mmCIF file of C-alpha atoms and ligand atoms in Angstrom:
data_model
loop_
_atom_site.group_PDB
_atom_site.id
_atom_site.type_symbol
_atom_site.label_atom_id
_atom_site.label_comp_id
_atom_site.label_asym_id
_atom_site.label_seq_id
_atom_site.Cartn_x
_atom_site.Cartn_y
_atom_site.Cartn_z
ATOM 1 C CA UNK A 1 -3.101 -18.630 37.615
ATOM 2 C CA UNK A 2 -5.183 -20.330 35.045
ATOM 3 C CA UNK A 3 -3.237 -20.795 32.006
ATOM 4 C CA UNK A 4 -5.917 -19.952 29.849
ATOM 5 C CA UNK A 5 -5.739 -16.538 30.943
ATOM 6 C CA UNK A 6 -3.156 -15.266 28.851
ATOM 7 C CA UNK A 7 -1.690 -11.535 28.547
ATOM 8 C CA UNK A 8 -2.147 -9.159 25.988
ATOM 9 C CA UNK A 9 -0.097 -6.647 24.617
ATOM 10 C CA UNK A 10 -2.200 -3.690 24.006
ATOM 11 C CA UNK A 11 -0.462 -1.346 21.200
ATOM 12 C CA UNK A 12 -1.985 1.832 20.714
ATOM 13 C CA UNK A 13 -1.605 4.403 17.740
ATOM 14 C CA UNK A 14 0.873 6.851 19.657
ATOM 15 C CA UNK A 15 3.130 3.553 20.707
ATOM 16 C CA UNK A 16 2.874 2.669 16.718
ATOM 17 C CA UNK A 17 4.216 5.852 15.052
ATOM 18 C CA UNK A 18 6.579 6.476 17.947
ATOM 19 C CA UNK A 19 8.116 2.487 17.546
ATOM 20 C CA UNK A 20 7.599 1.908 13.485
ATOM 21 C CA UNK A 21 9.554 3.943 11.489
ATOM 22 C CA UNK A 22 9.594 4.615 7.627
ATOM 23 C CA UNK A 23 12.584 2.596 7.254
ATOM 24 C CA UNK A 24 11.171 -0.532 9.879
ATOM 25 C CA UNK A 25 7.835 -0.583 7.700
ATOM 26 C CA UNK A 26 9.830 -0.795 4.301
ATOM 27 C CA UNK A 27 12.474 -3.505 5.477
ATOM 28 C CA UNK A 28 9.135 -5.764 6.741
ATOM 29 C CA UNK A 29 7.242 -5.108 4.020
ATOM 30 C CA UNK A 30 10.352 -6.547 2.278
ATOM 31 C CA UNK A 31 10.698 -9.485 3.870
ATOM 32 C CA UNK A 32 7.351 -10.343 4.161
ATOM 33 C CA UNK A 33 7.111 -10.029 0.060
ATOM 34 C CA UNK A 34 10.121 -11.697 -0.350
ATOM 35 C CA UNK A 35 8.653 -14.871 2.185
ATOM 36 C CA UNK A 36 5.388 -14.754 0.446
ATOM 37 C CA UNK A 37 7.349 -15.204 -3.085
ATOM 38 C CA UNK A 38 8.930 -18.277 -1.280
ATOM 39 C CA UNK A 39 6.295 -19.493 -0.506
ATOM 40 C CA UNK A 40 7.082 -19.050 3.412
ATOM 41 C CA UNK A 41 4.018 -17.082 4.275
ATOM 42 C CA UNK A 42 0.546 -16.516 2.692
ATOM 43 C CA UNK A 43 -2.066 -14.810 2.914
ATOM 44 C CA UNK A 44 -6.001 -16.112 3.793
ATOM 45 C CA UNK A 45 -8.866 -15.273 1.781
ATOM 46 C CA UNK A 46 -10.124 -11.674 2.004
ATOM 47 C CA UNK A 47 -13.602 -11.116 3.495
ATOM 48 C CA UNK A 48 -14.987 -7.645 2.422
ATOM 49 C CA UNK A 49 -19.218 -6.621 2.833
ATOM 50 C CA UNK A 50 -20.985 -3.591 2.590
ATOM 51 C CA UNK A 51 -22.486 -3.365 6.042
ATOM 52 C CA UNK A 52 -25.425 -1.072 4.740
ATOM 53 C CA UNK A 53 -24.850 0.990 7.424
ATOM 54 C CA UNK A 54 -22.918 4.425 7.732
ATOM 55 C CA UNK A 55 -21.651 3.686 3.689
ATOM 56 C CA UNK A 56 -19.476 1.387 5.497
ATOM 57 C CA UNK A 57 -17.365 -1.284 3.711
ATOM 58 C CA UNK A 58 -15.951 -4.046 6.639
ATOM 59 C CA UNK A 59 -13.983 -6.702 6.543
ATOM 60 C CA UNK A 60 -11.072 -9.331 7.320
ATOM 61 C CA UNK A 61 -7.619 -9.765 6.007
ATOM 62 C CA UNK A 62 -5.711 -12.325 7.996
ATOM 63 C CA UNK A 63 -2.393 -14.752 6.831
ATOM 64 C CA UNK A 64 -0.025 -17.120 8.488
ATOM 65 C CA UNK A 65 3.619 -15.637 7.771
ATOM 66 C CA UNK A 66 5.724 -19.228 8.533
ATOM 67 C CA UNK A 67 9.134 -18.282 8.150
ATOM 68 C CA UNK A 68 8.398 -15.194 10.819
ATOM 69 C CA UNK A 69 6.057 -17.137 12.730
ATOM 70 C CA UNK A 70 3.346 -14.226 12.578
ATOM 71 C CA UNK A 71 -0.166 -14.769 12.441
ATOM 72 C CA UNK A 72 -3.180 -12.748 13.018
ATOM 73 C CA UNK A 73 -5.699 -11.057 11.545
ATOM 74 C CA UNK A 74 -6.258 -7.236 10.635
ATOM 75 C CA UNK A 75 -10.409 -6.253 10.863
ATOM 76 C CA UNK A 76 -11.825 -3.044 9.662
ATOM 77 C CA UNK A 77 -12.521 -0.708 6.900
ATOM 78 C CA UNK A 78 -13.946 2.153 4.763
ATOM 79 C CA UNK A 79 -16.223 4.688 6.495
ATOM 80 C CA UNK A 80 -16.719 7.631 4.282
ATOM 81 C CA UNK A 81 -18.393 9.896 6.233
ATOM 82 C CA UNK A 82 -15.731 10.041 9.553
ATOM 83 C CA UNK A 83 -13.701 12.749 8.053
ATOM 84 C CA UNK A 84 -16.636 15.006 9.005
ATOM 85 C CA UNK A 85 -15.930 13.806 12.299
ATOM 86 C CA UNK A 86 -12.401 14.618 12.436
ATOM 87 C CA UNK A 87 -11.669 10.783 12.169
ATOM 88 C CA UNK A 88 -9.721 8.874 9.363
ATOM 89 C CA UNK A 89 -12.174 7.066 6.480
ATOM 90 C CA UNK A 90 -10.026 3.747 7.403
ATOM 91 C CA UNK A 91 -10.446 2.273 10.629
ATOM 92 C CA UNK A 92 -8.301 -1.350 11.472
ATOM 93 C CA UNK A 93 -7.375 -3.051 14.279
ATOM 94 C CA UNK A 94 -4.977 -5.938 14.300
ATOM 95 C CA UNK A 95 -5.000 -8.878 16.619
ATOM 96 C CA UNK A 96 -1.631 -10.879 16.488
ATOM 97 C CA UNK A 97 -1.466 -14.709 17.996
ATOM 98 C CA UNK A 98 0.617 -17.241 19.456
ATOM 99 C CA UNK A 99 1.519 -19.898 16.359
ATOM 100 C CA UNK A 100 2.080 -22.418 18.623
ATOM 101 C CA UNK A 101 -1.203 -21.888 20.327
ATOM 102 C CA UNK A 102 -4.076 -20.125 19.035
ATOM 103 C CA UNK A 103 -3.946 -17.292 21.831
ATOM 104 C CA UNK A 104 -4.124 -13.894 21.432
ATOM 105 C CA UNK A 105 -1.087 -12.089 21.289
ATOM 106 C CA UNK A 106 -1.002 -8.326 21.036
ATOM 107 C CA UNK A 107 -3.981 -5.825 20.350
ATOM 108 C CA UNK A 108 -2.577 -3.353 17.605
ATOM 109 C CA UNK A 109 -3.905 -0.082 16.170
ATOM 110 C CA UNK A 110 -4.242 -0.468 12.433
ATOM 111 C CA UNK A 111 -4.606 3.176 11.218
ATOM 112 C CA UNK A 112 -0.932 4.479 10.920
ATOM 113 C CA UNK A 113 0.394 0.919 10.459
ATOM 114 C CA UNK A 114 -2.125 0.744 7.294
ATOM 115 C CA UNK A 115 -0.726 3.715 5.672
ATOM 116 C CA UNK A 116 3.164 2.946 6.814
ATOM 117 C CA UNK A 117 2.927 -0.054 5.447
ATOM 118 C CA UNK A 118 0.891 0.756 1.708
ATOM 119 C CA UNK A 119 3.290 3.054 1.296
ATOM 120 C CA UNK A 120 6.420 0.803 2.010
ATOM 121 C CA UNK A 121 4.726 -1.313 -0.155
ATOM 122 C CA UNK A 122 5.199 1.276 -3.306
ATOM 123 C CA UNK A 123 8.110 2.304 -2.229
ATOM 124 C CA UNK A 124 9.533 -1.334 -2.663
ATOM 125 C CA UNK A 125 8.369 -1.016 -5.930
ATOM 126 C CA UNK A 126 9.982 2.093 -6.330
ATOM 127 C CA UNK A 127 13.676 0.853 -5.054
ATOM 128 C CA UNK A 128 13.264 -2.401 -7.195
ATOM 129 C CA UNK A 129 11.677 -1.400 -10.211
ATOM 130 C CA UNK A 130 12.044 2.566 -11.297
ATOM 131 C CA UNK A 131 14.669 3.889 -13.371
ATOM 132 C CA UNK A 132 17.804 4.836 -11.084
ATOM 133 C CA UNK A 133 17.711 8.022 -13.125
ATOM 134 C CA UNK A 134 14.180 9.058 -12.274
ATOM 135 C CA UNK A 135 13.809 13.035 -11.179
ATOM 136 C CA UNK A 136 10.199 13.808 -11.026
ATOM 137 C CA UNK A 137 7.372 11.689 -9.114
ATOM 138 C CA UNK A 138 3.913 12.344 -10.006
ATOM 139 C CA UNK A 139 1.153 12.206 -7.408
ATOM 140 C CA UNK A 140 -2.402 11.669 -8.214
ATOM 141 C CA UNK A 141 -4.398 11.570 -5.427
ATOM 142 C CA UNK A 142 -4.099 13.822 -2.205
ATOM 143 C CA UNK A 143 -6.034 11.991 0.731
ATOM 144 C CA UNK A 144 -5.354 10.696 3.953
ATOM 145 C CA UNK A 145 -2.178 8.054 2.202
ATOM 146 C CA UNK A 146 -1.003 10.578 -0.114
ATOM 147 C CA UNK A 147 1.371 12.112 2.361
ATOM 148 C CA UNK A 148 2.713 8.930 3.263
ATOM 149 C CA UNK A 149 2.977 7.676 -0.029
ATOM 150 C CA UNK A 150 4.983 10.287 -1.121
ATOM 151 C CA UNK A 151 7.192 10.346 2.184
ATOM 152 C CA UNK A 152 8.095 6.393 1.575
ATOM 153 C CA UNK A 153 8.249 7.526 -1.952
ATOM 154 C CA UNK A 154 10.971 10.336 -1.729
ATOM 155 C CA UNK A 155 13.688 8.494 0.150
ATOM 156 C CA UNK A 156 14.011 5.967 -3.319
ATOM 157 C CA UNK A 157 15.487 7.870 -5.721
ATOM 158 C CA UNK A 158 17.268 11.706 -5.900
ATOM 159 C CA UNK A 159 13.938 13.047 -6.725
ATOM 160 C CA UNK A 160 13.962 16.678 -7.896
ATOM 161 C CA UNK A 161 10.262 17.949 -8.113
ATOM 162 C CA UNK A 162 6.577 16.646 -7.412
ATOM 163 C CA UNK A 163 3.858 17.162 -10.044
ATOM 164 C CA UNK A 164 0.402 16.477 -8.293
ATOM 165 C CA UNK A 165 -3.265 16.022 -9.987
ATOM 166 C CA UNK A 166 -6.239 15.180 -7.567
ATOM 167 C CA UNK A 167 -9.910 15.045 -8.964
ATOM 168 C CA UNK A 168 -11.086 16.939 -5.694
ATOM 169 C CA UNK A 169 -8.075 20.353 -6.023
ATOM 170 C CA UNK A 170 -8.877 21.496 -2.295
ATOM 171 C CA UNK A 171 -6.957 18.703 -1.755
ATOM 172 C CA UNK A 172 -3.766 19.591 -2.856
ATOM 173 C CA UNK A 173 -2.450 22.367 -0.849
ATOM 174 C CA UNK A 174 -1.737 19.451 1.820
ATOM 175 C CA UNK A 175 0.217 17.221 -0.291
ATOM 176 C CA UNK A 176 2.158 20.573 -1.499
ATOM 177 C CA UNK A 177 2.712 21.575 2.158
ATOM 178 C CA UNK A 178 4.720 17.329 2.547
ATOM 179 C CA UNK A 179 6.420 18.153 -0.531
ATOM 180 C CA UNK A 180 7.949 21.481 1.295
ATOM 181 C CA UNK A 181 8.196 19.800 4.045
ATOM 182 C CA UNK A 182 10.855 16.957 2.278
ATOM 183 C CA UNK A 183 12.449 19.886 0.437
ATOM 184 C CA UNK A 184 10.676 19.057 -3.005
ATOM 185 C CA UNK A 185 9.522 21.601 -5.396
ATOM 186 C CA UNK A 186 5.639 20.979 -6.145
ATOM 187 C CA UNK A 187 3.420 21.811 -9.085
ATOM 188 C CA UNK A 188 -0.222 21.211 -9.439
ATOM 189 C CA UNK A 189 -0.735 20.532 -12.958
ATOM 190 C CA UNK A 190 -3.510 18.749 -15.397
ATOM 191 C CA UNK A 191 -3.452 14.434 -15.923
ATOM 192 C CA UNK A 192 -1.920 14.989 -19.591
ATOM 193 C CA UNK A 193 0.909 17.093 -17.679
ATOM 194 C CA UNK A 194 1.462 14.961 -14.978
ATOM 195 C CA UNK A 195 2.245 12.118 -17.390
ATOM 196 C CA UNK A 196 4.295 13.909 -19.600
ATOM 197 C CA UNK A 197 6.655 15.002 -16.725
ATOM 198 C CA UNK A 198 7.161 12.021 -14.134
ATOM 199 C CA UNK A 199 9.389 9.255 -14.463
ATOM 200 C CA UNK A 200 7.454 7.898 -11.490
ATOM 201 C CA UNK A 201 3.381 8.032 -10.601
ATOM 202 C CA UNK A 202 1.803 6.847 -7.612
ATOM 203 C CA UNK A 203 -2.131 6.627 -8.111
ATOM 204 C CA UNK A 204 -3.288 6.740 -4.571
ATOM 205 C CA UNK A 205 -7.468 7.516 -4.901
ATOM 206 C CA UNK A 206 -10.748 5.935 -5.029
ATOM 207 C CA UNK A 207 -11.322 6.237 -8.613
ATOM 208 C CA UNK A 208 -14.039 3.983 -9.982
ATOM 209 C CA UNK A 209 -12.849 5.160 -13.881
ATOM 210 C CA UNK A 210 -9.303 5.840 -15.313
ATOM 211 C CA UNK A 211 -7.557 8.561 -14.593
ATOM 212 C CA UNK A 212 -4.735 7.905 -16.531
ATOM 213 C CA UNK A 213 -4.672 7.246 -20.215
ATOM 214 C CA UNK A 214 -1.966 5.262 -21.856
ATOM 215 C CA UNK A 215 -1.267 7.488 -24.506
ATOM 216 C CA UNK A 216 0.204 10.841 -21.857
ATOM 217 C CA UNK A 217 2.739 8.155 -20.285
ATOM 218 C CA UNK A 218 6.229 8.484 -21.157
ATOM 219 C CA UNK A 219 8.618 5.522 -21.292
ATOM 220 C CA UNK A 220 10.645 4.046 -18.899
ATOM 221 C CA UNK A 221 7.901 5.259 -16.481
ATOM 222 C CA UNK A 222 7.104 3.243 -13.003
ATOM 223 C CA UNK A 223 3.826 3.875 -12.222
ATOM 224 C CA UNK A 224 2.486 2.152 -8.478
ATOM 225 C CA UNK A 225 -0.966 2.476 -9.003
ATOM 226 C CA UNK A 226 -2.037 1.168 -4.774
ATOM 227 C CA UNK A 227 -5.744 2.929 -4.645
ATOM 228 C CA UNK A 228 -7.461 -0.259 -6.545
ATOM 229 C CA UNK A 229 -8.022 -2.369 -3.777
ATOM 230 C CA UNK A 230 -11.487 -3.471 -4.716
ATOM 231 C CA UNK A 231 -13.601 -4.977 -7.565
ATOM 232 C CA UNK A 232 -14.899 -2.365 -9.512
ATOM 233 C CA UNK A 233 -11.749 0.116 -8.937
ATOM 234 C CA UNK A 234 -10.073 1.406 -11.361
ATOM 235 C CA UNK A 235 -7.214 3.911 -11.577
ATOM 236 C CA UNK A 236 -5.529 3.626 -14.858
ATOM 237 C CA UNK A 237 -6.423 2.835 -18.389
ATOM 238 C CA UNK A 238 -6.715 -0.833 -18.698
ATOM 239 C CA UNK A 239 -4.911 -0.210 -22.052
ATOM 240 C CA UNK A 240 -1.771 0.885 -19.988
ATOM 241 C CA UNK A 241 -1.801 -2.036 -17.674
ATOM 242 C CA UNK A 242 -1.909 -4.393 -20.442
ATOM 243 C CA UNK A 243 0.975 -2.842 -22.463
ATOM 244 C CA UNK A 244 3.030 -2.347 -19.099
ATOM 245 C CA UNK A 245 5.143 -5.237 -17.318
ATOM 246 C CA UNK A 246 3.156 -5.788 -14.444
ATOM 247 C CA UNK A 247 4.040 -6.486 -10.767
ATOM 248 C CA UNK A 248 2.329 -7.343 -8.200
ATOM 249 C CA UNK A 249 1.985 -8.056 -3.769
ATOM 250 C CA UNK A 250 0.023 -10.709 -4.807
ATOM 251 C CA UNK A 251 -1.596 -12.465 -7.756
ATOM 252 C CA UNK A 252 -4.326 -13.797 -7.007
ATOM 253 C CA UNK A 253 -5.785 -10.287 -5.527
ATOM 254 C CA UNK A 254 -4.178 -8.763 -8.373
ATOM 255 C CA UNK A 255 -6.232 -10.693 -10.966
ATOM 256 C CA UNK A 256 -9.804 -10.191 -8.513
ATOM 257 C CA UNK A 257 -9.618 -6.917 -7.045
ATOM 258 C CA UNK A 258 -6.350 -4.656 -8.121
ATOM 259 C CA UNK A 259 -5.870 -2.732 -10.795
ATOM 260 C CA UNK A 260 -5.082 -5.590 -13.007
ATOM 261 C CA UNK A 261 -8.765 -7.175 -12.621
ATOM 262 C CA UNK A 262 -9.911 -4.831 -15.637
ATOM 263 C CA UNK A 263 -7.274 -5.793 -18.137
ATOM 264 C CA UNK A 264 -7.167 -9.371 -17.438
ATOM 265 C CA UNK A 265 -11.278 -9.589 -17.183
ATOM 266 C CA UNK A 266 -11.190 -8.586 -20.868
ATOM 267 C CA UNK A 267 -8.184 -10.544 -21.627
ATOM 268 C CA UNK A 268 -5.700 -8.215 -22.713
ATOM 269 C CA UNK A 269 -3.186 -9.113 -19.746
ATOM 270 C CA UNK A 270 -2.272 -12.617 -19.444
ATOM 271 C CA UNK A 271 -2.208 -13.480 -15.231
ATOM 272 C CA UNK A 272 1.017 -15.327 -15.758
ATOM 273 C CA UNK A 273 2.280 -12.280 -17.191
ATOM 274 C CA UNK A 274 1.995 -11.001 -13.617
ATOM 275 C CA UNK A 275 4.807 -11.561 -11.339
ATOM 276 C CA UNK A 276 4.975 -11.220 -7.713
ATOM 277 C CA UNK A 277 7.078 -8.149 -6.321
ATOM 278 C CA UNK A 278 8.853 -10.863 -4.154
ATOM 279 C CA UNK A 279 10.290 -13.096 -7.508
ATOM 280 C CA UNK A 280 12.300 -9.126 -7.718
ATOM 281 C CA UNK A 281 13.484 -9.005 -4.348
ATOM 282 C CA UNK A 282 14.202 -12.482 -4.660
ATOM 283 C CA UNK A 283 16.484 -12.246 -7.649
ATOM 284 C CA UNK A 284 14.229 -14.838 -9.234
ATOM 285 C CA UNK A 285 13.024 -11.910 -11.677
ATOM 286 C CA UNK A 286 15.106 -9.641 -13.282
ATOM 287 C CA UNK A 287 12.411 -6.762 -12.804
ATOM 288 C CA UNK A 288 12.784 -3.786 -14.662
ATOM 289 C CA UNK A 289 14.951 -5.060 -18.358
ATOM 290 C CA UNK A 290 14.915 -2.601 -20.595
ATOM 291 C CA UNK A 291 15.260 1.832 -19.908
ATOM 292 C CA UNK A 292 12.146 2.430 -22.071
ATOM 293 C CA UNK A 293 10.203 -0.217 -20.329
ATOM 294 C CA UNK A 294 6.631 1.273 -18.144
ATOM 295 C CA UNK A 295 6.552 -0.983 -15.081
ATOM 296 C CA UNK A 296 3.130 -1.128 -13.267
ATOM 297 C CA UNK A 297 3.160 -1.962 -9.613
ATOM 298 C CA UNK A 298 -0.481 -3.419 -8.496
ATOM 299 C CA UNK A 299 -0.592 -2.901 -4.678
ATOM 300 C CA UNK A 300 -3.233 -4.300 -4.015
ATOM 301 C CA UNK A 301 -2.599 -4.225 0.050
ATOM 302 C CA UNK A 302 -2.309 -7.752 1.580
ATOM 303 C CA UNK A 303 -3.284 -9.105 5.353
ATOM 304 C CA UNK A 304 0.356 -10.483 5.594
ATOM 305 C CA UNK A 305 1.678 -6.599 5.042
ATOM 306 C CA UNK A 306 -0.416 -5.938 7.952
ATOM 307 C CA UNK A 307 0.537 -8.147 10.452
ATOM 308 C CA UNK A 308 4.514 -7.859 9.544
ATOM 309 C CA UNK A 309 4.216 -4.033 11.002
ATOM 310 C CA UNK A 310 1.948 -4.761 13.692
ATOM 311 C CA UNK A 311 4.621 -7.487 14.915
ATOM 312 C CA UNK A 312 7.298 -4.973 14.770
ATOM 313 C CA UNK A 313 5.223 -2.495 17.029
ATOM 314 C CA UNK A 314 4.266 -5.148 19.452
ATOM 315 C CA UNK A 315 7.967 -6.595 19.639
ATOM 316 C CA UNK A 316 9.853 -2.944 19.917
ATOM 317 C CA UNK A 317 6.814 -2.277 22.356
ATOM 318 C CA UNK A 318 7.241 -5.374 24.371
ATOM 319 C CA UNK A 319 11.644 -4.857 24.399
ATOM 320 C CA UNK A 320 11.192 -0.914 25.353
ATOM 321 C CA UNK A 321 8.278 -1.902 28.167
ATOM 322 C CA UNK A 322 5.791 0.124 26.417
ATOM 323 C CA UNK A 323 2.834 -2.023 25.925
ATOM 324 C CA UNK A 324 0.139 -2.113 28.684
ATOM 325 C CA UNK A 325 -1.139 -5.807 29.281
ATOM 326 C CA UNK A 326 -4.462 -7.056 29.847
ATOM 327 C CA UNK A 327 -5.405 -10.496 30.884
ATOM 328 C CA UNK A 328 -7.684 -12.236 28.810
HETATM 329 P P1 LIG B 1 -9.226 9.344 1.394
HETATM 330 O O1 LIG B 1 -10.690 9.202 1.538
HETATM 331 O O2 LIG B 1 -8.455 10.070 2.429
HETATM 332 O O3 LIG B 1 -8.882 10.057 -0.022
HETATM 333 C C1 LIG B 1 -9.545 9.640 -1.197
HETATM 334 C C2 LIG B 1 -8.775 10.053 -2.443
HETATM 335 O O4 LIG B 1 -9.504 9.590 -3.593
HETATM 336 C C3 LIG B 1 -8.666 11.563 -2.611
HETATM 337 O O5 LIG B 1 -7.527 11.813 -3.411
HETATM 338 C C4 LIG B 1 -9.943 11.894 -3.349
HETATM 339 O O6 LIG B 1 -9.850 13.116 -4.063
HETATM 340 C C5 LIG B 1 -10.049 10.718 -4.300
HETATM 341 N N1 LIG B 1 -11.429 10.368 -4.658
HETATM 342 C C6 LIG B 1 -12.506 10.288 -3.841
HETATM 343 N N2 LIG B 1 -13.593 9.889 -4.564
HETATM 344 C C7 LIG B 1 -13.175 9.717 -5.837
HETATM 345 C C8 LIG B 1 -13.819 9.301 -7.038
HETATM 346 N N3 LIG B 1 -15.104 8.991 -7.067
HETATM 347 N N4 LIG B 1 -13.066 9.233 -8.160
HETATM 348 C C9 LIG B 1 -11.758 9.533 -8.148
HETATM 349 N N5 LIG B 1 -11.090 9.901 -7.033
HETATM 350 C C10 LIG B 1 -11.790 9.998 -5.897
HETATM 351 O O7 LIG B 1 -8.679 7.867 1.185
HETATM 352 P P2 LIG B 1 -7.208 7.304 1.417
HETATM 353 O O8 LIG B 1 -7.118 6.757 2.793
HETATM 354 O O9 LIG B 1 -6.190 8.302 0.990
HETATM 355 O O10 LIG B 1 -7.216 6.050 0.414
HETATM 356 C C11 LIG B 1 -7.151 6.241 -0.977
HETATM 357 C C12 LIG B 1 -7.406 4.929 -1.675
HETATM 358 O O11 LIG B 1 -6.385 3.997 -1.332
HETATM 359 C C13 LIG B 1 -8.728 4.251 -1.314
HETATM 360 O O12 LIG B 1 -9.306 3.756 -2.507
HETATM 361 C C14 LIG B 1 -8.324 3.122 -0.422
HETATM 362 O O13 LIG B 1 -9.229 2.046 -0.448
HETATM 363 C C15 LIG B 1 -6.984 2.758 -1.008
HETATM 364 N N6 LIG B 1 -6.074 2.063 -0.101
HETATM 365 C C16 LIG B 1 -5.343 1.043 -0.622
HETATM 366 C C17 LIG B 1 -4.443 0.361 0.188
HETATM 367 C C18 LIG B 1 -3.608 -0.728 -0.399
HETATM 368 O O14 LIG B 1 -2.939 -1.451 0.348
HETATM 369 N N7 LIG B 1 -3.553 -0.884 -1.687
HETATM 370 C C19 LIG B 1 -4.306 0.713 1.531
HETATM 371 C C20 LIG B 1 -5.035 1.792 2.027
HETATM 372 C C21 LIG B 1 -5.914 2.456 1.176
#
């Protein structure tokens, strides 16, 4: 055999949500926050391009995880009109590689592992940085990661009720039917409402303008605000990032295309007020100090987060003698 034929691991989408589990995507999303504040793994620069084609947005987010020897890269995007065709807007696939040698490694759907691991990403937040007391979690947005979101969400604190807002309503009856699902009471009610009632928000859309106005959050709110994952998004009132404590996957994306980009463009939030989500886990940052505090969680969704899951598939895949093989 030539060496330089090596075997693949091919991991579907069926062998993904039937190895990676709620609680698998939130410990690696974890760890791989907790490495990256270490400075044990990091993530590449982003590649992102309108394709002029199909309103399609494609691109690259790849990273080198050190301490878990994981590297790879996750390739797709946004295509806006596939819900017509009964497909999910986001399409990714992830290729994982050999450290040691450059060769491919496993083949990995990306669409469930995307939206396990965003929301195990807020949900860290949620464990590490909302009030222990909080009761009522506030939705806005009710697409295809709102129902994980507020899954991942749930299982952080003793939550009593949902309170939901989504600029398209249709929406919502979906969301409502996950909230009956977990056993949580749901209300559809206005932005000013929402506010008023949750001790913790999840912004989850693909709002180009605020949404959320400083003035109708309470305090001692946690808001994860994880649909800004571009420039030009926007999902809260710059005025409430700047006045919040603000946490983050990652900095640097933070600053260029998360939610903070609008607040620290016009220099109301310094970037070294930012702190990485990791410093938390870490125990380098005290997090959350005072009750009355609003903590912002920027998730902005990073390449690393990516390939953490898709090694978990491929490795549960590989140990259960899932994964078909292909020679390359
Ligand atoms: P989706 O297309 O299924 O749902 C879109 C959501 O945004 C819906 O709630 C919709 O009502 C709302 N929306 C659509 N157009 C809007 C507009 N012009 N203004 C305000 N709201 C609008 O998408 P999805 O898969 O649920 O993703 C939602 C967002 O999350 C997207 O912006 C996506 O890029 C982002 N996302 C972020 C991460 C991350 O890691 N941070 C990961 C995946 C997705």
């Amino acid at each position: 055999m030539n060496a330089e034929t090596n075997l693949i691991q091919i991991v579907g989408e069926d062998l993904c949500k039937q190895l990676v589990n709620r609680k698998l995507a939130f410990d690696a999303i974890q760890d791989v926050f907790s490495a990256m504040a270490r400075g044990g793994a990091r993530n590449f620069p982003v590649i992102r391009e309108g394709l002029g084609h199909a309103g399609a947005v494609y691109g690259f987010k790849s990273g080198f995880d050190a301490e878990g020897l994981v590297l790879g890269v996750k390739s797709g995007g946004y295509w806006p009109g596939n819900a017509d065709r009964g497909l999910t807007n986001h399409q990714s696939t992830v290729i994982l590689f050999d450290p040691d040698t450059g060769q491919p490694s496993a083949l990995v759907g990306g669409n469930y592992l995307t939206a396990i691991r965003t929301a195990a990403s807020s949900a860290v937040s949620i464990a590490h940085l909302a009030r222990t007391d909080a009761k009522v979690l506030g939705m806005v947005g009710a697409g295809h990661q709102s129902a994980y979101q507020l899954r991942a969400a749930a299982e952080q604190r003793d939550f009593e009720k949902v309170v939901a807002w989504n600029p398209h309503p249709e929406m919502l009856p979906k969301l409502a039917a996950v909230a009956q699902d977990i056993g949580l009471d749901f209300e559809s009610v206005s932005q000013r409402e929402l506010g008023a009632q949750a001790d913790v928000i999840i912004t989850i859309t693909s709002a180009f303008e605020p949404l959320l106005m400083r003035d109708w959050i309470k305090p001692g709110t946690h808001l994860a605000c994880m649909g800004t994952d571009t420039k030009g998004k926007m999902e809260v009132d710059p005025e409430l990032v700047a006045s919040a404590q603000v946490f983050t996957d990652e900095v640097a994306q933070s600053v260029t295309i998360g939610e903070a980009q609008h607040a620290v463009t016009s220099g109301a939030l310094d970037p070294d007020a930012i702190t990485p989500i990791g410093a938390v886990i870490n125990g380098d940052h005290p997090g959350r100090t005072e009750i009355d505090q609003i903590t912002l969680f920027d998730g902005t969704g990073v390449g690393l987060q990516d390939l953490a899951v898709a090694s978990v598939a491929a490795r549960l895949a590989s140990e259960a003698g899932l994964a078909g093989t292909v020679r390359l």
